[in-house]
Amino acid sequence: MEQRRQRKEYELMESRARELQRAPMGAAILCLLLAGCLFEQVRGDPSFTIDYARDCFLKDGACFRYISGSFHYFRVPSVYWKDRLLKMYMTGLDAIQVYVPWNFHEPQPRMFNFDGDRDLERFLNLTVELGLLVILRPGPYICAEWDMGGLPAWLLNKKAIALRTSDPHYLNAVDSWLSVLLPKIKPRLYCNGGNIISVQVENEYGSFHACDYSYMRHLLNIFRIYLGDDVVLFTTDGNTNVELKCGTLQGLFATVDFGPVDNATKAFELLRRVQPRGPLVNSEYYTGWLDYWGEKHASSPAEQVSRGLQDILNTGASVNMYMFEGGTNFGYWNGADFKNIYKPITTSYDYDAPLTEAGDPTDKLLAIRSVISKFKSVPEGPFPPPTPKYYYGLVSLNKVGALVDLLDIFSEGDPYGTQYPITFEDLKQAFGFVLYRTRLPSDIPFPTPLSSQVSGVHDRAYISVGGRFYGVLERDRISNVNVTGSAGEWLDVLVENMGRINFGADITDFKGLLGNLTLGEDILRDWVVYSLDIDGPIAAGWPYVPDNHIWMNPQLQNRTGPTFYSGTFQIGAVGDTFLKLPKWTKGQVWINGFNIGRYWPARGPQITLYVPSNILSSSQLNRITILELEHAPDWSTVIFLDRPILNGTLSGR
Ligand SMILES: *[C@@H]1O[C@H](CO)[C@@H](O)[C@H](O)[C@H]1NC(C)=O
Ligand SMILES: *[C@@H]1O[C@H](CO)[C@@H](O)[C@H](O)[C@H]1NC(C)=O
Ligand SMILES: *[C@@H]1O[C@H](CO)[C@@H](O)[C@H](O)[C@H]1NC(C)=O
Ligand SMILES: *[C@@H]1O[C@H](CO)[C@@H](O)[C@H](O)[C@H]1NC(C)=O
Ligand SMILES: *[C@@H]1O[C@H](CO)[C@@H](O)[C@H](O)[C@H]1NC(C)=O
Ligand SMILES: *[C@@H]1O[C@H](CO)[C@@H](O)[C@H](O)[C@H]1NC(C)=O
């Protein structure tokens, strides 16, 4: 009830703010409030430039510094964009900083997608509506802990491509993409009457080994051609000499990134060495950090983050908080890092940010807001309350069948016959799973190791013989598993792409079996390879049957290994919820056809998956479908909770 009242009040206030914005007089007041245009009112043509003499940005002729927060529209369902932006506005932010992931918008060469949750223009319209400025980061490489740092996997169709360099194969694809994206941006630039004040070129290029200045010069040129000479173009790099050396370029304004544990004075001194004058900017002030499967949940104290923010603001610098809301790696979109071993990032991108994964304000947000209020006026009125979260309780699932028995559903056309394994890229499959099968060449009566070459499996392979599950091979971790079987039985190797590396020298990250598999001493040959589209049929409603009518061939009931389960549930009211899978091992979950991501409670630290309300229905049965890759619990039951668990204990597996 209290929540509802607050929400009402707050909606009223919101509509008042919008009216203000429309009125010319109001515009000046709002500008005063929002952007700190303390010296001049908006007059003449809008402009956003750099004053190198006074070391500040000039917004419509007056010195201006921004306080901004990062938000990734591609990690939050579009129905929630406005809610999150409003909360950022209410915190007192002048601006949001946002990446554009190329692979999200060009999934196949020259096939563009700007619909629904990918409607960039609708998102940018909302930022205008809410009176926020925008700092745009269109890449083409973005890192972002996003698959391949935002580069489309199809770039790897050309095996020898040199990503993020002036390799013509790469540049042609980049130019083609930017010729679609940048014209959408041009009318939205501040100098053209829009709200985009600056545009970043590439991202942390100084951290990339190639250090190819002609690539950066090429990008600068392309950005200028499409966006004109009046927009501030900038770079962002880590705060070390070497990063600033390769990341910065004449003609691009340089900024740095660092977190609360770093020394701000020192970081800005380094920036001053490459750029003696101009405003100081931290483009990524870290409010938290990402999580890897199998590692401790990252968190940073609110007090530390807000104190560091205050230090930065005291220097007069502009700052963007990365992240303000992290969101979720739905589907297969998570990236991975490579630090000695391959380290995939969790489904949740909560980031311990000021707004949670589900968009709710935290103590960290309140601490940040109170620091901001020492430097500028923050919007008054009640802060938007958290959205309702629901406990829906237990849902039982039925076993639908083993993946290998459902190939006619998930694989179109004939499988690919090959003597030695081929990759996902050879099959032109970007994400998900590929099945490799071969018949055992001889009887294997005693446990015999099936082994992969070093780093030969990208990234996890689930091994069965004759429908009996034997275990997994895992990139950089597990290179053999013992099997037994009879000559002629199928050896099934289901390979999961766990997300492409998004940072560093290893972003050319092919998927699948990259080398031969050996059984005992013998290299296995004569593979049948199935490219799998699991999401298509599930999005179309598979398995269509009602719960109690799931049919299984009794002969196949004892099969283990990658297996589908499905169940339905009814709810009275629709709200956000969190899915817990007690005693399940690892897999992928779809609700009403929407892929909510990977689960892996056996490894942690993420225990629950965020289920946004917009994919649920209160008028129809909701269907949940799970692909469990290893072992489901006997009771095959899941539970919907009203709060997330992201810091679960690890089994150490
Ligand atoms: C964005 O706003 C403009 C101006 O109001 C409008 O013409 C356009 O249709 C909007 N685009 C989307 C995708 O909402
Ligand atoms: C931060 O760096 C500055 C300049 O390098 C130095 O003078 C100062 O002592 C440092 N502060 C801390 C707390 O290390
Ligand atoms: C595989 O089997 C061999 C015996 O054939 C045994 O020595 C070895 O420990 C087994 N390896 C695993 C990982 O179980
Ligand atoms: C697989 O084994 C065959 C036969 O030894 C060899 O010609 C081929 O190069 C191997 N493939 C890889 C990727 O190592
Ligand atoms: C399945 O397993 C059960 C118990 O282990 C066994 O009794 C039954 O014969 C098996 N069925 C088939 C078809 O293999
Ligand atoms: C996880 O976080 C919750 C909420 O902050 C806390 O109560 C709990 O003790 C934490 N659990 C672990 C294992 O750290």
JSON list of C-alpha atoms in Angstrom, two decimals, residues 19-194:
[
{"chain": "A", "resi": 19, "resn": "GLU", "atom": "CA", "xyz": [5.54, 19.44, -18.51]},
{"chain": "A", "resi": 20, "resn": "LEU", "atom": "CA", "xyz": [8.36, 21.61, -17.26]},
{"chain": "A", "resi": 21, "resn": "GLN", "atom": "CA", "xyz": [10.51, 20.30, -19.99]},
{"chain": "A", "resi": 22, "resn": "ARG", "atom": "CA", "xyz": [7.98, 21.25, -22.63]},
{"chain": "A", "resi": 23, "resn": "ALA", "atom": "CA", "xyz": [7.52, 24.84, -21.46]},
{"chain": "A", "resi": 24, "resn": "PRO", "atom": "CA", "xyz": [10.26, 27.21, -22.65]},
{"chain": "A", "resi": 25, "resn": "MET", "atom": "CA", "xyz": [10.55, 28.84, -19.22]},
{"chain": "A", "resi": 26, "resn": "GLY", "atom": "CA", "xyz": [10.56, 25.40, -17.65]},
{"chain": "A", "resi": 27, "resn": "ALA", "atom": "CA", "xyz": [13.34, 24.36, -19.99]},
{"chain": "A", "resi": 28, "resn": "ALA", "atom": "CA", "xyz": [15.62, 26.96, -18.48]},
{"chain": "A", "resi": 29, "resn": "ILE", "atom": "CA", "xyz": [14.73, 25.90, -14.93]},
{"chain": "A", "resi": 30, "resn": "LEU", "atom": "CA", "xyz": [15.13, 22.25, -15.74]},
{"chain": "A", "resi": 31, "resn": "CYS", "atom": "CA", "xyz": [18.41, 22.95, -17.48]},
{"chain": "A", "resi": 32, "resn": "LEU", "atom": "CA", "xyz": [19.54, 24.73, -14.31]},
{"chain": "A", "resi": 33, "resn": "LEU", "atom": "CA", "xyz": [18.49, 21.75, -12.27]},
{"chain": "A", "resi": 34, "resn": "LEU", "atom": "CA", "xyz": [19.71, 19.03, -14.54]},
{"chain": "A", "resi": 35, "resn": "ALA", "atom": "CA", "xyz": [22.80, 20.11, -16.27]},
{"chain": "A", "resi": 36, "resn": "GLY", "atom": "CA", "xyz": [24.22, 22.89, -14.15]},
{"chain": "A", "resi": 37, "resn": "CYS", "atom": "CA", "xyz": [24.04, 25.47, -16.93]},
{"chain": "A", "resi": 38, "resn": "LEU", "atom": "CA", "xyz": [24.82, 28.03, -14.26]},
{"chain": "A", "resi": 39, "resn": "PHE", "atom": "CA", "xyz": [26.24, 30.77, -16.38]},
{"chain": "A", "resi": 40, "resn": "GLU", "atom": "CA", "xyz": [24.07, 30.96, -19.44]},
{"chain": "A", "resi": 41, "resn": "GLN", "atom": "CA", "xyz": [20.65, 30.00, -20.58]},
{"chain": "A", "resi": 42, "resn": "VAL", "atom": "CA", "xyz": [20.20, 28.02, -23.75]},
{"chain": "A", "resi": 43, "resn": "ARG", "atom": "CA", "xyz": [20.58, 30.57, -26.48]},
{"chain": "A", "resi": 44, "resn": "GLY", "atom": "CA", "xyz": [21.37, 30.23, -30.14]},
{"chain": "A", "resi": 45, "resn": "ASP", "atom": "CA", "xyz": [22.57, 26.93, -31.52]},
{"chain": "A", "resi": 46, "resn": "PRO", "atom": "CA", "xyz": [23.21, 24.20, -29.00]},
{"chain": "A", "resi": 47, "resn": "SER", "atom": "CA", "xyz": [26.88, 23.32, -28.70]},
{"chain": "A", "resi": 48, "resn": "PHE", "atom": "CA", "xyz": [29.02, 20.93, -26.73]},
{"chain": "A", "resi": 49, "resn": "THR", "atom": "CA", "xyz": [32.75, 21.45, -27.04]},
{"chain": "A", "resi": 50, "resn": "ILE", "atom": "CA", "xyz": [35.99, 21.40, -25.07]},
{"chain": "A", "resi": 51, "resn": "ASP", "atom": "CA", "xyz": [37.59, 24.50, -23.60]},
{"chain": "A", "resi": 52, "resn": "TYR", "atom": "CA", "xyz": [41.27, 23.59, -23.35]},
{"chain": "A", "resi": 53, "resn": "ALA", "atom": "CA", "xyz": [42.13, 26.96, -21.80]},
{"chain": "A", "resi": 54, "resn": "ARG", "atom": "CA", "xyz": [39.73, 26.55, -18.90]},
{"chain": "A", "resi": 55, "resn": "ASP", "atom": "CA", "xyz": [40.03, 22.75, -18.68]},
{"chain": "A", "resi": 56, "resn": "CYS", "atom": "CA", "xyz": [36.31, 22.15, -18.99]},
{"chain": "A", "resi": 57, "resn": "PHE", "atom": "CA", "xyz": [33.58, 21.05, -21.35]},
{"chain": "A", "resi": 58, "resn": "LEU", "atom": "CA", "xyz": [31.54, 23.91, -22.77]},
{"chain": "A", "resi": 59, "resn": "LYS", "atom": "CA", "xyz": [27.85, 23.26, -22.98]},
{"chain": "A", "resi": 60, "resn": "ASP", "atom": "CA", "xyz": [26.14, 26.08, -24.83]},
{"chain": "A", "resi": 61, "resn": "GLY", "atom": "CA", "xyz": [29.14, 28.21, -24.04]},
{"chain": "A", "resi": 62, "resn": "ALA", "atom": "CA", "xyz": [29.30, 27.58, -20.29]},
{"chain": "A", "resi": 63, "resn": "CYS", "atom": "CA", "xyz": [31.70, 25.39, -18.35]},
{"chain": "A", "resi": 64, "resn": "PHE", "atom": "CA", "xyz": [30.05, 22.06, -17.63]},
{"chain": "A", "resi": 65, "resn": "ARG", "atom": "CA", "xyz": [30.98, 18.83, -15.96]},
{"chain": "A", "resi": 66, "resn": "TYR", "atom": "CA", "xyz": [28.90, 15.70, -16.07]},
{"chain": "A", "resi": 67, "resn": "ILE", "atom": "CA", "xyz": [27.99, 13.03, -13.57]},
{"chain": "A", "resi": 68, "resn": "SER", "atom": "CA", "xyz": [26.89, 9.99, -15.50]},
{"chain": "A", "resi": 69, "resn": "GLY", "atom": "CA", "xyz": [26.03, 6.33, -15.10]},
{"chain": "A", "resi": 70, "resn": "SER", "atom": "CA", "xyz": [26.39, 3.34, -17.42]},
{"chain": "A", "resi": 71, "resn": "PHE", "atom": "CA", "xyz": [23.32, 1.41, -18.44]},
{"chain": "A", "resi": 72, "resn": "HIS", "atom": "CA", "xyz": [23.11, -1.35, -21.06]},
{"chain": "A", "resi": 73, "resn": "TYR", "atom": "CA", "xyz": [19.73, -1.41, -22.76]},
{"chain": "A", "resi": 74, "resn": "PHE", "atom": "CA", "xyz": [20.70, -4.81, -24.17]},
{"chain": "A", "resi": 75, "resn": "ARG", "atom": "CA", "xyz": [20.78, -6.31, -20.67]},
{"chain": "A", "resi": 76, "resn": "VAL", "atom": "CA", "xyz": [17.36, -5.10, -19.56]},
{"chain": "A", "resi": 77, "resn": "PRO", "atom": "CA", "xyz": [13.96, -5.88, -21.15]},
{"chain": "A", "resi": 78, "resn": "SER", "atom": "CA", "xyz": [12.68, -2.83, -23.03]},
{"chain": "A", "resi": 79, "resn": "VAL", "atom": "CA", "xyz": [9.57, -2.56, -20.83]},
{"chain": "A", "resi": 80, "resn": "TYR", "atom": "CA", "xyz": [11.92, -1.61, -17.98]},
{"chain": "A", "resi": 81, "resn": "TRP", "atom": "CA", "xyz": [14.12, 0.91, -19.77]},
{"chain": "A", "resi": 82, "resn": "LYS", "atom": "CA", "xyz": [12.08, 3.91, -18.70]},
{"chain": "A", "resi": 83, "resn": "ASP", "atom": "CA", "xyz": [11.88, 2.79, -15.08]},
{"chain": "A", "resi": 84, "resn": "ARG", "atom": "CA", "xyz": [15.67, 2.45, -14.88]},
{"chain": "A", "resi": 85, "resn": "LEU", "atom": "CA", "xyz": [16.36, 5.74, -16.63]},
{"chain": "A", "resi": 86, "resn": "LEU", "atom": "CA", "xyz": [13.96, 7.51, -14.33]},
{"chain": "A", "resi": 87, "resn": "LYS", "atom": "CA", "xyz": [15.78, 6.12, -11.31]},
{"chain": "A", "resi": 88, "resn": "MET", "atom": "CA", "xyz": [19.06, 7.34, -12.74]},
{"chain": "A", "resi": 89, "resn": "TYR", "atom": "CA", "xyz": [17.57, 10.76, -13.30]},
{"chain": "A", "resi": 90, "resn": "MET", "atom": "CA", "xyz": [16.22, 10.78, -9.73]},
{"chain": "A", "resi": 91, "resn": "THR", "atom": "CA", "xyz": [19.69, 10.01, -8.40]},
{"chain": "A", "resi": 92, "resn": "GLY", "atom": "CA", "xyz": [20.85, 13.31, -9.83]},
{"chain": "A", "resi": 93, "resn": "LEU", "atom": "CA", "xyz": [22.72, 12.08, -12.91]},
{"chain": "A", "resi": 94, "resn": "ASP", "atom": "CA", "xyz": [23.16, 14.48, -15.83]},
{"chain": "A", "resi": 95, "resn": "ALA", "atom": "CA", "xyz": [23.85, 11.75, -18.33]},
{"chain": "A", "resi": 96, "resn": "ILE", "atom": "CA", "xyz": [23.91, 8.07, -19.09]},
{"chain": "A", "resi": 97, "resn": "GLN", "atom": "CA", "xyz": [26.74, 6.33, -20.87]},
{"chain": "A", "resi": 98, "resn": "VAL", "atom": "CA", "xyz": [25.76, 3.48, -23.16]},
{"chain": "A", "resi": 99, "resn": "TYR", "atom": "CA", "xyz": [27.47, 0.95, -25.40]},
{"chain": "A", "resi": 100, "resn": "VAL", "atom": "CA", "xyz": [26.00, -0.28, -28.69]},
{"chain": "A", "resi": 101, "resn": "PRO", "atom": "CA", "xyz": [26.81, -3.99, -29.23]},
{"chain": "A", "resi": 102, "resn": "TRP", "atom": "CA", "xyz": [27.38, -4.61, -32.92]},
{"chain": "A", "resi": 103, "resn": "ASN", "atom": "CA", "xyz": [26.67, -8.37, -32.67]},
{"chain": "A", "resi": 104, "resn": "PHE", "atom": "CA", "xyz": [23.27, -7.68, -31.08]},
{"chain": "A", "resi": 105, "resn": "HIS", "atom": "CA", "xyz": [22.19, -5.58, -34.06]},
{"chain": "A", "resi": 106, "resn": "GLU", "atom": "CA", "xyz": [23.87, -7.38, -36.97]},
{"chain": "A", "resi": 107, "resn": "PRO", "atom": "CA", "xyz": [23.49, -11.09, -36.11]},
{"chain": "A", "resi": 108, "resn": "GLN", "atom": "CA", "xyz": [24.21, -12.11, -39.72]},
{"chain": "A", "resi": 109, "resn": "PRO", "atom": "CA", "xyz": [26.17, -10.07, -42.26]},
{"chain": "A", "resi": 110, "resn": "ARG", "atom": "CA", "xyz": [23.93, -7.29, -43.60]},
{"chain": "A", "resi": 111, "resn": "MET", "atom": "CA", "xyz": [20.92, -8.52, -41.59]},
{"chain": "A", "resi": 112, "resn": "PHE", "atom": "CA", "xyz": [20.08, -5.86, -39.05]},
{"chain": "A", "resi": 113, "resn": "ASN", "atom": "CA", "xyz": [17.87, -6.06, -36.01]},
{"chain": "A", "resi": 114, "resn": "PHE", "atom": "CA", "xyz": [16.64, -2.93, -34.26]},
{"chain": "A", "resi": 115, "resn": "ASP", "atom": "CA", "xyz": [13.32, -4.33, -33.02]},
{"chain": "A", "resi": 116, "resn": "GLY", "atom": "CA", "xyz": [11.84, -4.87, -29.56]},
{"chain": "A", "resi": 117, "resn": "ASP", "atom": "CA", "xyz": [14.59, -5.18, -26.95]},
{"chain": "A", "resi": 118, "resn": "ARG", "atom": "CA", "xyz": [17.04, -4.09, -29.67]},
{"chain": "A", "resi": 119, "resn": "ASP", "atom": "CA", "xyz": [15.23, -0.86, -30.52]},
{"chain": "A", "resi": 120, "resn": "LEU", "atom": "CA", "xyz": [18.12, 1.51, -29.96]},
{"chain": "A", "resi": 121, "resn": "GLU", "atom": "CA", "xyz": [16.19, 4.52, -31.25]},
{"chain": "A", "resi": 122, "resn": "ARG", "atom": "CA", "xyz": [13.31, 3.95, -28.88]},
{"chain": "A", "resi": 123, "resn": "PHE", "atom": "CA", "xyz": [15.80, 3.69, -26.05]},
{"chain": "A", "resi": 124, "resn": "LEU", "atom": "CA", "xyz": [17.50, 6.92, -27.08]},
{"chain": "A", "resi": 125, "resn": "ASN", "atom": "CA", "xyz": [14.07, 8.59, -27.35]},
{"chain": "A", "resi": 126, "resn": "LEU", "atom": "CA", "xyz": [13.42, 7.65, -23.71]},
{"chain": "A", "resi": 127, "resn": "THR", "atom": "CA", "xyz": [16.65, 9.31, -22.60]},
{"chain": "A", "resi": 128, "resn": "VAL", "atom": "CA", "xyz": [15.41, 12.51, -24.27]},
{"chain": "A", "resi": 129, "resn": "GLU", "atom": "CA", "xyz": [12.01, 12.18, -22.64]},
{"chain": "A", "resi": 130, "resn": "LEU", "atom": "CA", "xyz": [13.61, 11.92, -19.21]},
{"chain": "A", "resi": 131, "resn": "GLY", "atom": "CA", "xyz": [15.94, 14.86, -19.72]},
{"chain": "A", "resi": 132, "resn": "LEU", "atom": "CA", "xyz": [19.17, 12.85, -19.63]},
{"chain": "A", "resi": 133, "resn": "LEU", "atom": "CA", "xyz": [22.20, 13.55, -21.77]},
{"chain": "A", "resi": 134, "resn": "VAL", "atom": "CA", "xyz": [23.88, 10.61, -23.52]},
{"chain": "A", "resi": 135, "resn": "ILE", "atom": "CA", "xyz": [27.53, 9.62, -23.86]},
{"chain": "A", "resi": 136, "resn": "LEU", "atom": "CA", "xyz": [27.48, 7.06, -26.65]},
{"chain": "A", "resi": 137, "resn": "ARG", "atom": "CA", "xyz": [29.98, 4.23, -27.01]},
{"chain": "A", "resi": 138, "resn": "PRO", "atom": "CA", "xyz": [29.34, 2.61, -30.39]},
{"chain": "A", "resi": 139, "resn": "GLY", "atom": "CA", "xyz": [32.54, 0.55, -30.47]},
{"chain": "A", "resi": 140, "resn": "PRO", "atom": "CA", "xyz": [32.85, -1.20, -32.86]},
{"chain": "A", "resi": 141, "resn": "TYR", "atom": "CA", "xyz": [34.60, -3.16, -30.08]},
{"chain": "A", "resi": 142, "resn": "ILE", "atom": "CA", "xyz": [33.01, -2.56, -26.66]},
{"chain": "A", "resi": 143, "resn": "CYS", "atom": "CA", "xyz": [34.31, -5.27, -24.26]},
{"chain": "A", "resi": 144, "resn": "ALA", "atom": "CA", "xyz": [31.37, -4.90, -21.81]},
{"chain": "A", "resi": 145, "resn": "GLU", "atom": "CA", "xyz": [31.83, -8.53, -20.66]},
{"chain": "A", "resi": 146, "resn": "TRP", "atom": "CA", "xyz": [29.62, -9.23, -23.68]},
{"chain": "A", "resi": 147, "resn": "ASP", "atom": "CA", "xyz": [30.17, -12.06, -26.17]},
{"chain": "A", "resi": 148, "resn": "MET", "atom": "CA", "xyz": [33.35, -11.28, -28.18]},
{"chain": "A", "resi": 149, "resn": "GLY", "atom": "CA", "xyz": [33.32, -7.72, -26.83]},
{"chain": "A", "resi": 150, "resn": "GLY", "atom": "CA", "xyz": [30.37, -6.93, -29.12]},
{"chain": "A", "resi": 151, "resn": "LEU", "atom": "CA", "xyz": [32.05, -8.09, -32.33]},
{"chain": "A", "resi": 152, "resn": "PRO", "atom": "CA", "xyz": [29.87, -10.45, -34.40]},
{"chain": "A", "resi": 153, "resn": "ALA", "atom": "CA", "xyz": [31.01, -14.07, -34.36]},
{"chain": "A", "resi": 154, "resn": "TRP", "atom": "CA", "xyz": [30.57, -14.22, -38.14]},
{"chain": "A", "resi": 155, "resn": "LEU", "atom": "CA", "xyz": [33.74, -12.14, -38.48]},
{"chain": "A", "resi": 156, "resn": "LEU", "atom": "CA", "xyz": [35.52, -15.42, -37.68]},
{"chain": "A", "resi": 157, "resn": "ASN", "atom": "CA", "xyz": [34.17, -16.99, -40.87]},
{"chain": "A", "resi": 158, "resn": "LYS", "atom": "CA", "xyz": [37.41, -15.58, -42.23]},
{"chain": "A", "resi": 159, "resn": "LYS", "atom": "CA", "xyz": [39.73, -17.70, -40.10]},
{"chain": "A", "resi": 160, "resn": "ALA", "atom": "CA", "xyz": [42.83, -15.54, -40.42]},
{"chain": "A", "resi": 161, "resn": "ILE", "atom": "CA", "xyz": [41.07, -12.25, -39.66]},
{"chain": "A", "resi": 162, "resn": "ALA", "atom": "CA", "xyz": [43.02, -9.81, -37.48]},
{"chain": "A", "resi": 163, "resn": "LEU", "atom": "CA", "xyz": [40.33, -8.23, -35.31]},
{"chain": "A", "resi": 164, "resn": "ARG", "atom": "CA", "xyz": [40.72, -4.64, -34.12]},
{"chain": "A", "resi": 165, "resn": "THR", "atom": "CA", "xyz": [43.39, -3.86, -36.71]},
{"chain": "A", "resi": 166, "resn": "SER", "atom": "CA", "xyz": [43.47, -2.42, -40.20]},
{"chain": "A", "resi": 167, "resn": "ASP", "atom": "CA", "xyz": [43.02, -5.87, -41.73]},
{"chain": "A", "resi": 168, "resn": "PRO", "atom": "CA", "xyz": [40.76, -5.06, -44.73]},
{"chain": "A", "resi": 169, "resn": "HIS", "atom": "CA", "xyz": [38.41, -7.98, -43.97]},
{"chain": "A", "resi": 170, "resn": "TYR", "atom": "CA", "xyz": [37.76, -6.52, -40.55]},
{"chain": "A", "resi": 171, "resn": "LEU", "atom": "CA", "xyz": [37.60, -2.90, -41.72]},
{"chain": "A", "resi": 172, "resn": "ASN", "atom": "CA", "xyz": [35.12, -3.66, -44.50]},
{"chain": "A", "resi": 173, "resn": "ALA", "atom": "CA", "xyz": [32.73, -5.19, -42.00]},
{"chain": "A", "resi": 174, "resn": "VAL", "atom": "CA", "xyz": [33.27, -2.30, -39.58]},
{"chain": "A", "resi": 175, "resn": "ASP", "atom": "CA", "xyz": [32.65, 0.31, -42.28]},
{"chain": "A", "resi": 176, "resn": "SER", "atom": "CA", "xyz": [29.50, -1.42, -43.39]},
{"chain": "A", "resi": 177, "resn": "TRP", "atom": "CA", "xyz": [28.14, -1.53, -39.84]},
{"chain": "A", "resi": 178, "resn": "LEU", "atom": "CA", "xyz": [29.05, 2.07, -39.06]},
{"chain": "A", "resi": 179, "resn": "SER", "atom": "CA", "xyz": [27.37, 3.19, -42.30]},
{"chain": "A", "resi": 180, "resn": "VAL", "atom": "CA", "xyz": [24.13, 1.82, -40.81]},
{"chain": "A", "resi": 181, "resn": "LEU", "atom": "CA", "xyz": [24.59, 2.88, -37.19]},
{"chain": "A", "resi": 182, "resn": "LEU", "atom": "CA", "xyz": [26.16, 6.33, -37.34]},
{"chain": "A", "resi": 183, "resn": "PRO", "atom": "CA", "xyz": [23.55, 7.97, -39.60]},
{"chain": "A", "resi": 184, "resn": "LYS", "atom": "CA", "xyz": [20.96, 7.07, -36.91]},
{"chain": "A", "resi": 185, "resn": "ILE", "atom": "CA", "xyz": [23.13, 8.92, -34.38]},
{"chain": "A", "resi": 186, "resn": "LYS", "atom": "CA", "xyz": [23.90, 12.09, -36.31]},
{"chain": "A", "resi": 187, "resn": "PRO", "atom": "CA", "xyz": [20.54, 13.90, -35.81]},
{"chain": "A", "resi": 188, "resn": "ARG", "atom": "CA", "xyz": [20.70, 13.01, -32.11]},
{"chain": "A", "resi": 189, "resn": "LEU", "atom": "CA", "xyz": [23.99, 14.82, -31.48]},
{"chain": "A", "resi": 190, "resn": "TYR", "atom": "CA", "xyz": [23.76, 17.74, -29.07]},
{"chain": "A", "resi": 191, "resn": "CYS", "atom": "CA", "xyz": [25.02, 20.14, -31.72]},
{"chain": "A", "resi": 192, "resn": "ASN", "atom": "CA", "xyz": [22.16, 19.00, -33.97]},
{"chain": "A", "resi": 193, "resn": "GLY", "atom": "CA", "xyz": [19.51, 19.58, -31.30]},
{"chain": "A", "resi": 194, "resn": "GLY", "atom": "CA", "xyz": [19.72, 16.11, -29.71]}
]
